[in-house]
PDB file of C-alpha atoms in Angstrom:
ATOM      1  CA  GLU J   1     -17.924  -1.918 -36.530  1.00 86.00           C
ATOM      2  CA  LEU J   2     -15.215  -4.083 -36.304  1.00 86.00           C
ATOM      3  CA  PRO J   3     -15.695  -7.149 -33.835  1.00 88.00           C
ATOM      4  CA  PRO J   4     -13.562  -7.594 -31.128  1.00 84.00           C
ATOM      5  CA  SER J   5     -11.049 -10.537 -31.510  1.00 89.00           C
ATOM      6  CA  GLU J   6      -8.062 -11.745 -29.708  1.00 89.00           C
ATOM      7  CA  PHE J   7      -6.075 -11.257 -33.369  1.00 89.00           C
ATOM      8  CA  MET J   8      -6.757  -7.730 -33.504  1.00 89.00           C
ATOM      9  CA  GLN J   9      -4.965  -5.149 -31.280  1.00 88.00           C
ATOM     10  CA  VAL J  10      -5.992  -1.763 -30.754  1.00 87.00           C
ATOM     11  CA  ALA J  11      -4.271   1.284 -29.011  1.00 85.00           C
ATOM     12  CA  ASP J  12      -5.585   2.363 -25.937  1.00 85.00           C
ATOM     13  CA  SER J  13      -5.936   6.353 -27.056  1.00 85.00           C
ATOM     14  CA  THR J  14      -7.856   8.140 -29.378  1.00 92.00           C
ATOM     15  CA  TRP J  15      -6.234   9.898 -31.785  1.00 94.00           C
ATOM     16  CA  LEU J  16      -6.929  13.125 -33.466  1.00 94.00           C
ATOM     17  CA  VAL J  17      -5.605  14.767 -36.785  1.00 93.00           C
ATOM     18  CA  LEU J  18      -4.101  17.667 -37.830  1.00 92.00           C
ATOM     19  CA  SER J  19      -3.371  18.829 -41.495  1.00 88.00           C
ATOM     20  CA  VAL J  20      -0.840  21.697 -41.775  1.00 86.00           C
ATOM     21  CA  VAL J  21      -2.381  24.105 -44.648  1.00 80.00           C
ATOM     22  CA  SER J  22       0.190  26.426 -46.371  1.00 69.00           C
ATOM     23  CA  ASN J  23      -0.731  30.357 -46.540  1.00 61.00           C
ATOM     24  CA  GLY J  24       1.541  30.845 -49.260  1.00 47.00           C
ATOM     25  CA  ARG J  25       4.382  32.659 -46.844  1.00 45.00           C
ATOM     26  CA  GLU J  26       6.832  29.581 -47.595  1.00 44.00           C
ATOM     27  CA  PRO J  27      10.396  31.069 -47.178  1.00 41.00           C
ATOM     28  CA  PRO J  28      12.020  31.911 -50.286  1.00 39.00           C
ATOM     29  CA  GLY J  29      14.589  29.120 -51.369  1.00 39.00           C
ATOM     30  CA  CYS J  30      12.914  26.575 -49.579  1.00 39.00           C
ATOM     31  CA  GLN J  31      12.923  23.144 -51.269  1.00 44.00           C
ATOM     32  CA  ALA J  32      11.910  20.538 -48.905  1.00 54.00           C
ATOM     33  CA  THR J  33       8.660  19.101 -49.431  1.00 63.00           C
ATOM     34  CA  GLY J  34       6.731  16.220 -47.651  1.00 75.00           C
ATOM     35  CA  VAL J  35       7.082  15.965 -43.635  1.00 84.00           C
ATOM     36  CA  THR J  36      10.496  18.380 -43.733  1.00 83.00           C
ATOM     37  CA  LYS J  37       8.443  21.362 -44.654  1.00 82.00           C
ATOM     38  CA  ILE J  38       6.941  21.168 -41.115  1.00 88.00           C
ATOM     39  CA  ALA J  39       9.823  19.442 -39.172  1.00 86.00           C
ATOM     40  CA  ARG J  40      10.722  22.704 -37.331  1.00 86.00           C
ATOM     41  CA  SER J  41       7.385  24.349 -36.885  1.00 89.00           C
ATOM     42  CA  VAL J  42       5.665  21.843 -35.590  1.00 92.00           C
ATOM     43  CA  ILE J  43       7.308  18.538 -35.558  1.00 92.00           C
ATOM     44  CA  ALA J  44      10.198  19.478 -33.488  1.00 90.00           C
ATOM     45  CA  PRO J  45       8.428  22.054 -30.870  1.00 92.00           C
ATOM     46  CA  LEU J  46       5.627  19.344 -30.536  1.00 93.00           C
ATOM     47  CA  ALA J  47       8.467  16.571 -29.223  1.00 90.00           C
ATOM     48  CA  GLU J  48      10.137  19.392 -27.131  1.00 89.00           C
ATOM     49  CA  HIS J  49       6.697  19.418 -25.341  1.00 90.00           C
ATOM     50  CA  HIS J  50       6.499  15.488 -24.908  1.00 89.00           C
ATOM     51  CA  VAL J  51       3.547  14.997 -27.424  1.00 92.00           C
ATOM     52  CA  SER J  52       3.683  11.666 -29.215  1.00 92.00           C
ATOM     53  CA  VAL J  53       2.982  11.902 -32.597  1.00 94.00           C
ATOM     54  CA  LEU J  54       2.394   9.381 -35.511  1.00 94.00           C
ATOM     55  CA  MET J  55       2.775  11.145 -39.262  1.00 94.00           C
ATOM     56  CA  LEU J  56       1.073  10.128 -42.430  1.00 94.00           C
ATOM     57  CA  SER J  57       2.079  11.553 -45.546  1.00 93.00           C
ATOM     58  CA  THR J  58       0.365  10.887 -48.932  1.00 92.00           C
ATOM     59  CA  TYR J  59       0.540  11.827 -52.267  1.00 91.00           C
ATOM     60  CA  GLN J  60      -1.850  14.828 -51.652  1.00 89.00           C
ATOM     61  CA  THR J  61      -0.316  16.260 -48.439  1.00 89.00           C
ATOM     62  CA  ASP J  62       0.712  15.335 -44.602  1.00 91.00           C
ATOM     63  CA  PHE J  63      -1.395  14.503 -41.692  1.00 93.00           C
ATOM     64  CA  ILE J  64      -0.224  14.306 -37.946  1.00 94.00           C
ATOM     65  CA  LEU J  65      -2.127  12.432 -35.792  1.00 95.00           C
ATOM     66  CA  VAL J  66      -1.967  13.195 -31.473  1.00 95.00           C
ATOM     67  CA  ARG J  67      -3.602  11.979 -28.669  1.00 94.00           C
ATOM     68  CA  GLU J  68      -6.738  13.312 -27.875  1.00 93.00           C
ATOM     69  CA  ARG J  69      -5.898  14.178 -23.995  1.00 91.00           C
ATOM     70  CA  ASP J  70      -2.672  15.948 -25.533  1.00 92.00           C
ATOM     71  CA  LEU J  71      -4.595  18.628 -27.560  1.00 91.00           C
ATOM     72  CA  PRO J  72      -4.653  21.631 -25.068  1.00 91.00           C
ATOM     73  CA  VAL J  73      -0.787  21.189 -24.856  1.00 91.00           C
ATOM     74  CA  VAL J  74      -0.841  21.258 -28.846  1.00 93.00           C
ATOM     75  CA  ILE J  75      -2.825  23.962 -28.936  1.00 92.00           C
ATOM     76  CA  HIS J  76      -0.737  25.860 -26.640  1.00 90.00           C
ATOM     77  CA  THR J  77       2.426  25.111 -27.815  1.00 91.00           C
ATOM     78  CA  LEU J  78       1.605  25.980 -32.031  1.00 92.00           C
ATOM     79  CA  ALA J  79      -1.293  28.885 -31.765  1.00 89.00           C
ATOM     80  CA  GLY J  80       1.784  31.196 -31.490  1.00 85.00           C
ATOM     81  CA  GLU J  81       3.154  30.698 -35.078  1.00 86.00           C
ATOM     82  CA  PHE J  82      -0.239  28.826 -36.651  1.00 89.00           C
ATOM     83  CA  ASP J  83      -4.139  30.392 -36.903  1.00 90.00           C
ATOM     84  CA  ILE J  84      -5.979  27.332 -35.761  1.00 91.00           C
ATOM     85  CA  TYR J  85      -9.763  25.706 -36.373  1.00 91.00           C
ATOM     86  CA  LYS J  86     -11.285  22.705 -35.284  1.00 89.00           C
ATOM     87  CA  GLU J  87     -14.149  21.340 -37.937  1.00 87.00           C
ATOM     88  CA  GLU J  88     -17.747  21.375 -36.130  1.00 88.00           C
ATOM     89  CA  SER J  89     -20.634  20.548 -38.634  1.00 87.00           C
ATOM     90  CA  GLY J  90     -18.390  20.823 -41.713  1.00 84.00           C
ATOM     91  CA  GLU J  91     -17.447  24.587 -40.906  1.00 89.00           C
ATOM     92  CA  CYS J  92     -14.068  25.462 -39.472  1.00 88.00           C
ATOM     93  CA  VAL J  93     -14.440  27.334 -36.423  1.00 90.00           C
ATOM     94  CA  PRO J  94     -11.496  29.253 -35.135  1.00 90.00           C
ATOM     95  CA  VAL J  95      -9.912  27.908 -31.474  1.00 87.00           C
ATOM     96  CA  THR J  96      -7.603  30.435 -29.214  1.00 78.00           C
ATOM     97  CA  ARG J  97      -5.529  29.219 -26.080  1.00 74.00           C
ATOM     98  CA  ASP J  98      -8.272  30.396 -23.927  1.00 71.00           C
ATOM     99  CA  ASP J  99     -10.541  27.388 -25.454  1.00 63.00           C
ATOM    100  CA  VAL J 100      -8.835  24.738 -23.739  1.00 62.00           C
ATOM    101  CA  SER J 101      -6.693  26.465 -20.743  1.00 57.00           C
ATOM    102  CA  ASN J 102      -8.698  24.652 -17.997  1.00 52.00           C
ATOM    103  CA  GLY J 103      -7.275  21.464 -19.595  1.00 53.00           C
ATOM    104  CA  PHE J 104      -3.539  22.554 -20.058  1.00 51.00           C
ATOM    105  CA  LEU J 105      -0.614  21.458 -18.199  1.00 56.00           C
ATOM    106  CA  LYS J 106       2.787  23.274 -18.031  1.00 55.00           C
ATOM    107  CA  PRO J 107       5.031  21.052 -19.814  1.00 57.00           C
ATOM    108  CA  LYS J 108       8.093  19.831 -17.713  1.00 56.00           C
ATOM    109  CA  PRO J 109      11.466  20.392 -19.030  1.00 50.00           C
ATOM    110  CA  SER J 110      12.235  19.131 -22.277  1.00 54.00           C
ATOM    111  CA  ALA J 111      14.413  16.014 -22.137  1.00 51.00           C
ATOM    112  CA  SER J 112      16.443  14.643 -25.307  1.00 55.00           C
ATOM    113  CA  PRO J 113      14.678  12.583 -28.147  1.00 57.00           C
ATOM    114  CA  MET J 114      14.654   9.086 -28.235  1.00 59.00           C
ATOM    115  CA  LEU J 115      17.221   7.414 -30.669  1.00 71.00           C
ATOM    116  CA  HIS J 116      16.508   4.489 -32.539  1.00 81.00           C
ATOM    117  CA  PRO J 117      18.420   2.312 -35.119  1.00 82.00           C
ATOM    118  CA  VAL J 118      17.757   2.781 -38.493  1.00 85.00           C
ATOM    119  CA  GLN J 119      17.902   0.147 -41.678  1.00 87.00           C
ATOM    120  CA  SER J 120      18.050   1.144 -45.062  1.00 90.00           C
ATOM    121  CA  PRO J 121      16.863  -1.776 -47.644  1.00 91.00           C
ATOM    122  CA  GLN J 122      17.514  -1.592 -51.478  1.00 92.00           C
ATOM    123  CA  THR J 123      13.748  -1.790 -52.754  1.00 93.00           C
ATOM    124  CA  ARG J 124      12.982   1.121 -54.423  1.00 94.00           C
ATOM    125  CA  PHE J 125       9.777   2.539 -53.566  1.00 95.00           C
ATOM    126  CA  CYS J 126       6.987   4.427 -56.080  1.00 94.00           C
ATOM    127  CA  VAL J 127       3.999   7.481 -54.550  1.00 94.00           C
ATOM    128  CA  LEU J 128       1.294   6.854 -56.740  1.00 93.00           C
ATOM    129  CA  THR J 129      -2.371   8.022 -56.617  1.00 94.00           C
ATOM    130  CA  VAL J 130      -5.449   6.965 -58.848  1.00 93.00           C
ATOM    131  CA  ALA J 131      -8.692   8.240 -59.542  1.00 92.00           C
ATOM    132  CA  PRO J 132     -11.444   6.724 -57.386  1.00 92.00           C
ATOM    133  CA  ASP J 133     -13.427   5.422 -60.392  1.00 93.00           C
ATOM    134  CA  THR J 134     -10.139   3.410 -61.661  1.00 92.00           C
ATOM    135  CA  LEU J 135     -10.715   1.501 -58.545  1.00 91.00           C
ATOM    136  CA  PRO J 136     -13.079  -1.276 -59.640  1.00 91.00           C
ATOM    137  CA  ALA J 137     -10.485  -2.242 -62.506  1.00 92.00           C
ATOM    138  CA  MET J 138      -7.802  -2.689 -60.307  1.00 92.00           C
ATOM    139  CA  ALA J 139      -9.582  -4.211 -57.256  1.00 92.00           C
ATOM    140  CA  THR J 140      -8.901  -8.144 -57.123  1.00 93.00           C
ATOM    141  CA  MET J 141      -5.263  -6.814 -57.599  1.00 93.00           C
ATOM    142  CA  LEU J 142      -5.223  -4.601 -55.044  1.00 93.00           C
ATOM    143  CA  ILE J 143      -6.837  -7.520 -52.545  1.00 93.00           C
ATOM    144  CA  ASP J 144      -4.339  -9.822 -53.563  1.00 93.00           C
ATOM    145  CA  VAL J 145      -1.223  -7.502 -52.768  1.00 92.00           C
ATOM    146  CA  LEU J 146      -2.715  -6.401 -49.593  1.00 89.00           C
ATOM    147  CA  PHE J 147      -3.707  -9.470 -47.987  1.00 88.00           C
ATOM    148  CA  TYR J 148      -2.203 -12.117 -50.247  1.00 86.00           C
ATOM    149  CA  SER J 149       0.914 -11.386 -51.240  1.00 78.00           C
ATOM    150  CA  HIS J 150       2.946 -11.578 -47.841  1.00 65.00           C
ATOM    151  CA  SER J 151       6.765 -12.151 -47.724  1.00 55.00           C
ATOM    152  CA  PRO J 152       7.218 -13.974 -43.904  1.00 53.00           C
ATOM    153  CA  PRO J 153       7.671 -11.180 -41.051  1.00 51.00           C
ATOM    154  CA  TRP J 154      10.929  -9.452 -41.072  1.00 49.00           C
ATOM    155  CA  ASP J 155      12.744 -10.482 -37.669  1.00 50.00           C
ATOM    156  CA  GLY J 156      14.426  -7.373 -35.808  1.00 46.00           C
ATOM    157  CA  ALA J 157      16.692  -9.505 -33.677  1.00 47.00           C
ATOM    158  CA  THR J 158      18.417 -10.752 -36.903  1.00 46.00           C
ATOM    159  CA  GLY J 159      18.061  -7.636 -39.072  1.00 43.00           C
ATOM    160  CA  SER J 160      21.202  -5.568 -39.748  1.00 43.00           C
ATOM    161  CA  GLN J 161      21.277  -1.930 -41.814  1.00 38.00           C
ATOM    162  CA  ASP J 162      22.203  -4.139 -44.964  1.00 46.00           C
ATOM    163  CA  LEU J 163      18.968  -5.261 -45.333  1.00 62.00           C
ATOM    164  CA  ASP J 164      18.109  -6.706 -48.801  1.00 74.00           C
ATOM    165  CA  SER J 165      14.525  -5.487 -49.213  1.00 80.00           C
ATOM    166  CA  ILE J 166      11.709  -4.897 -47.244  1.00 82.00           C
ATOM    167  CA  THR J 167       7.850  -5.703 -47.914  1.00 85.00           C
ATOM    168  CA  PHE J 168       5.878  -2.432 -47.546  1.00 91.00           C
ATOM    169  CA  PHE J 169       2.447  -1.732 -49.029  1.00 94.00           C
ATOM    170  CA  SER J 170       0.716   1.680 -48.138  1.00 94.00           C
ATOM    171  CA  PHE J 171      -2.750   2.389 -49.083  1.00 94.00           C
ATOM    172  CA  SER J 172      -4.820   5.601 -47.962  1.00 94.00           C
ATOM    173  CA  LEU J 173      -8.192   6.972 -48.561  1.00 93.00           C
ATOM    174  CA  ILE J 174      -9.033  10.186 -47.119  1.00 91.00           C
ATOM    175  CA  GLU J 175     -11.690  12.516 -48.343  1.00 88.00           C
ATOM    176  CA  GLY J 176     -12.173  10.585 -51.455  1.00 90.00           C
ATOM    177  CA  TYR J 177      -8.405  11.128 -52.762  1.00 93.00           C
ATOM    178  CA  ILE J 178      -6.224   7.778 -52.891  1.00 94.00           C
ATOM    179  CA  SER J 179      -2.797   7.722 -51.837  1.00 94.00           C
ATOM    180  CA  ILE J 180      -0.454   4.487 -52.450  1.00 95.00           C
ATOM    181  CA  VAL J 181       3.224   3.864 -51.221  1.00 95.00           C
ATOM    182  CA  MET J 182       4.418   0.619 -53.229  1.00 94.00           C
ATOM    183  CA  ASP J 183       7.476  -1.115 -54.793  1.00 94.00           C
ATOM    184  CA  ALA J 184       8.641  -0.635 -58.142  1.00 93.00           C
ATOM    185  CA  GLU J 185       8.378  -4.402 -58.940  1.00 92.00           C
ATOM    186  CA  THR J 186       4.612  -4.713 -57.709  1.00 93.00           C
ATOM    187  CA  GLN J 187       4.392  -1.714 -60.019  1.00 93.00           C
ATOM    188  CA  LYS J 188       4.509  -3.785 -62.739  1.00 92.00           C
ATOM    189  CA  ARG J 189       1.531  -5.929 -61.777  1.00 91.00           C
ATOM    190  CA  PHE J 190      -0.981  -3.213 -62.157  1.00 92.00           C
ATOM    191  CA  PRO J 191      -2.418  -1.542 -65.583  1.00 90.00           C
ATOM    192  CA  SER J 192       0.375   1.570 -66.225  1.00 87.00           C
ATOM    193  CA  ASP J 193      -2.513   3.688 -67.271  1.00 89.00           C
ATOM    194  CA  LEU J 194      -4.769   3.944 -64.222  1.00 91.00           C
ATOM    195  CA  LEU J 195      -1.514   4.876 -61.868  1.00 91.00           C
ATOM    196  CA  LEU J 196      -0.898   8.331 -61.761  1.00 90.00           C
ATOM    197  CA  THR J 197       2.494   9.559 -60.493  1.00 87.00           C
ATOM    198  CA  SER J 198       4.843  12.757 -60.764  1.00 78.00           C
ATOM    199  CA  SER J 199       6.156  13.654 -64.238  1.00 70.00           C
ATOM    200  CA  THR J 200       9.700  12.721 -63.243  1.00 73.00           C
ATOM    201  CA  GLY J 201       8.582   9.236 -62.205  1.00 76.00           C
ATOM    202  CA  GLU J 202      10.752   9.730 -59.574  1.00 85.00           C
ATOM    203  CA  LEU J 203      11.600   6.607 -57.100  1.00 93.00           C
ATOM    204  CA  TRP J 204      12.076   6.381 -53.363  1.00 95.00           C
ATOM    205  CA  ARG J 205      14.449   4.652 -50.723  1.00 94.00           C
ATOM    206  CA  MET J 206      13.188   3.892 -47.518  1.00 93.00           C
ATOM    207  CA  VAL J 207      14.532   4.724 -43.700  1.00 91.00           C
ATOM    208  CA  ARG J 208      12.825   2.451 -41.195  1.00 90.00           C
ATOM    209  CA  ILE J 209      13.176   3.396 -37.874  1.00 88.00           C
ATOM    210  CA  GLY J 210      13.176   0.953 -35.052  1.00 84.00           C
ATOM    211  CA  GLY J 211      14.965  -2.139 -34.247  1.00 80.00           C
ATOM    212  CA  GLN J 212      11.707  -3.130 -32.513  1.00 85.00           C
ATOM    213  CA  PRO J 213       7.963  -2.153 -32.458  1.00 84.00           C
ATOM    214  CA  LEU J 214       7.666   1.470 -31.325  1.00 85.00           C
ATOM    215  CA  GLY J 215       6.141   2.574 -28.145  1.00 82.00           C
ATOM    216  CA  PHE J 216       3.042   5.345 -28.602  1.00 86.00           C
ATOM    217  CA  ASP J 217       4.099   6.892 -25.611  1.00 84.00           C
ATOM    218  CA  GLU J 218       7.517   7.712 -26.888  1.00 84.00           C
ATOM    219  CA  CYS J 219       8.303  11.185 -28.801  1.00 85.00           C
ATOM    220  CA  GLY J 220      10.986  12.779 -30.662  1.00 86.00           C
ATOM    221  CA  ILE J 221      11.049   9.632 -32.767  1.00 88.00           C
ATOM    222  CA  VAL J 222       9.882  11.926 -36.044  1.00 91.00           C
ATOM    223  CA  ALA J 223      12.227  14.380 -34.724  1.00 88.00           C
ATOM    224  CA  GLN J 224      15.058  12.395 -34.775  1.00 84.00           C
ATOM    225  CA  ILE J 225      14.671  12.214 -38.612  1.00 87.00           C
ATOM    226  CA  ALA J 226      12.736  14.661 -39.898  1.00 88.00           C
ATOM    227  CA  GLU J 227      14.947  17.771 -38.435  1.00 87.00           C
ATOM    228  CA  PRO J 228      18.466  16.713 -40.211  1.00 88.00           C
ATOM    229  CA  LEU J 229      16.542  16.556 -43.997  1.00 89.00           C
ATOM    230  CA  ALA J 230      14.926  19.688 -42.872  1.00 89.00           C
ATOM    231  CA  ALA J 231      18.495  21.268 -42.418  1.00 88.00           C
ATOM    232  CA  ALA J 232      19.934  19.594 -45.689  1.00 90.00           C
ATOM    233  CA  ASP J 233      16.539  20.673 -47.876  1.00 89.00           C
ATOM    234  CA  ILE J 234      15.731  17.108 -48.709  1.00 90.00           C
ATOM    235  CA  SER J 235      12.391  16.103 -49.314  1.00 89.00           C
ATOM    236  CA  ALA J 236      10.734  13.061 -47.728  1.00 91.00           C
ATOM    237  CA  TYR J 237       7.569  11.062 -47.172  1.00 92.00           C
ATOM    238  CA  TYR J 238       6.896   9.936 -43.590  1.00 94.00           C
ATOM    239  CA  ILE J 239       4.374   6.761 -42.359  1.00 95.00           C
ATOM    240  CA  SER J 240       4.049   5.686 -38.972  1.00 94.00           C
ATOM    241  CA  THR J 241       2.135   1.875 -38.781  1.00 92.00           C
ATOM    242  CA  PHE J 242       1.625   0.131 -35.645  1.00 91.00           C
ATOM    243  CA  ASN J 243       4.793  -1.307 -34.968  1.00 89.00           C
ATOM    244  CA  PHE J 244       7.474   1.099 -36.750  1.00 91.00           C
ATOM    245  CA  ASP J 245       7.763   3.936 -38.460  1.00 92.00           C
ATOM    246  CA  HIS J 246       9.032   4.677 -42.249  1.00 93.00           C
ATOM    247  CA  ALA J 247      10.620   7.625 -44.442  1.00 93.00           C
ATOM    248  CA  LEU J 248      10.704   7.556 -48.000  1.00 94.00           C
ATOM    249  CA  VAL J 249      13.421   9.948 -49.257  1.00 93.00           C
ATOM    250  CA  PRO J 250      14.061  10.330 -52.786  1.00 92.00           C
ATOM    251  CA  GLU J 251      16.693   7.655 -54.104  1.00 92.00           C
ATOM    252  CA  GLU J 252      19.458   9.404 -55.088  1.00 90.00           C
ATOM    253  CA  GLY J 253      19.843  11.357 -51.832  1.00 88.00           C
ATOM    254  CA  ILE J 254      19.331   7.793 -49.884  1.00 91.00           C
ATOM    255  CA  SER J 255      23.326   8.159 -49.094  1.00 90.00           C
ATOM    256  CA  GLU J 256      23.485  11.639 -47.779  1.00 91.00           C
ATOM    257  CA  VAL J 257      20.405  10.872 -45.478  1.00 91.00           C
ATOM    258  CA  ILE J 258      22.072   7.817 -44.287  1.00 88.00           C
ATOM    259  CA  GLN J 259      25.258   9.865 -43.567  1.00 88.00           C
ATOM    260  CA  LEU J 260      22.606  12.330 -41.456  1.00 87.00           C
ATOM    261  CA  LEU J 261      21.269  10.327 -39.548  1.00 85.00           C
ATOM    262  CA  GLN J 262      24.501   8.164 -38.687  1.00 81.00           C
ATOM    263  CA  GLN J 263      25.831  11.132 -37.530  1.00 80.00           C
ATOM    264  CA  ARG J 264      22.783  12.506 -35.608  1.00 77.00           C
ATOM    265  CA  GLN J 265      23.305   8.633 -33.972  1.00 72.00           C
ATOM    266  CA  GLU J 266      26.696   9.160 -32.771  1.00 71.00           C
ATOM    267  CA  SER J 267      26.026  12.616 -31.704  1.00 70.00           C
ATOM    268  CA  GLY J 268      23.316  11.675 -29.561  1.00 60.00           C
ATOM    269  CA  ARG J 269      21.573  14.099 -30.529  1.00 53.00           C
TER     270      ARG J 269
END
């Protein structure tokens, strides 16, 4: 419904949303949450089959967006380990490899994943949710933060790995569930009794992937970040945007995360 505009960039592809639902058979002792829980089972296999993904972690769950034209490859890649369903008229209908066999192309030999620089600003972030009926009480504040409280755009050409801060605010409304990521200073502007977070009040640090806007055709970016974190049982929230990717990790683990990612960069794997 948005009118065409020279100021609005739209990706050419149409994207479909995959949500991964646990069946309760999580490996014993696995503590990682967020995108790292599905790193080996979903993200890495899709990267190996040259499927580009957008990741969106929310307060409630994680979503993987894949291009519609890649759906046959996605189903053939994941059907061996997952029961796959599609939604039709509000009902979940099983999908098998045979359902998409006509559109399946055997993937080319796997290439090494793309490697991108990472920066870790000093900003501390909160992952929050709010009850939908409380939105009117904070609507004016949300609009101000979303559209008017901006710092100058970050210049990737002059950026460094020791960024002091980063402006980042994420608001998701999915099937009535609201998820918000904001920095700790911005959180102070909102009424504390309306914001719901974990009982630990955990703060998160961010790893920003890419020194310049990323392309939608590149694959392996999420795997580059998620795989080493999964191996170390480090929880992570992952948010892909139009230009960059962002991984949020627990504040106390940021030093280990940077070390792991630097080692991966240096090894070229």
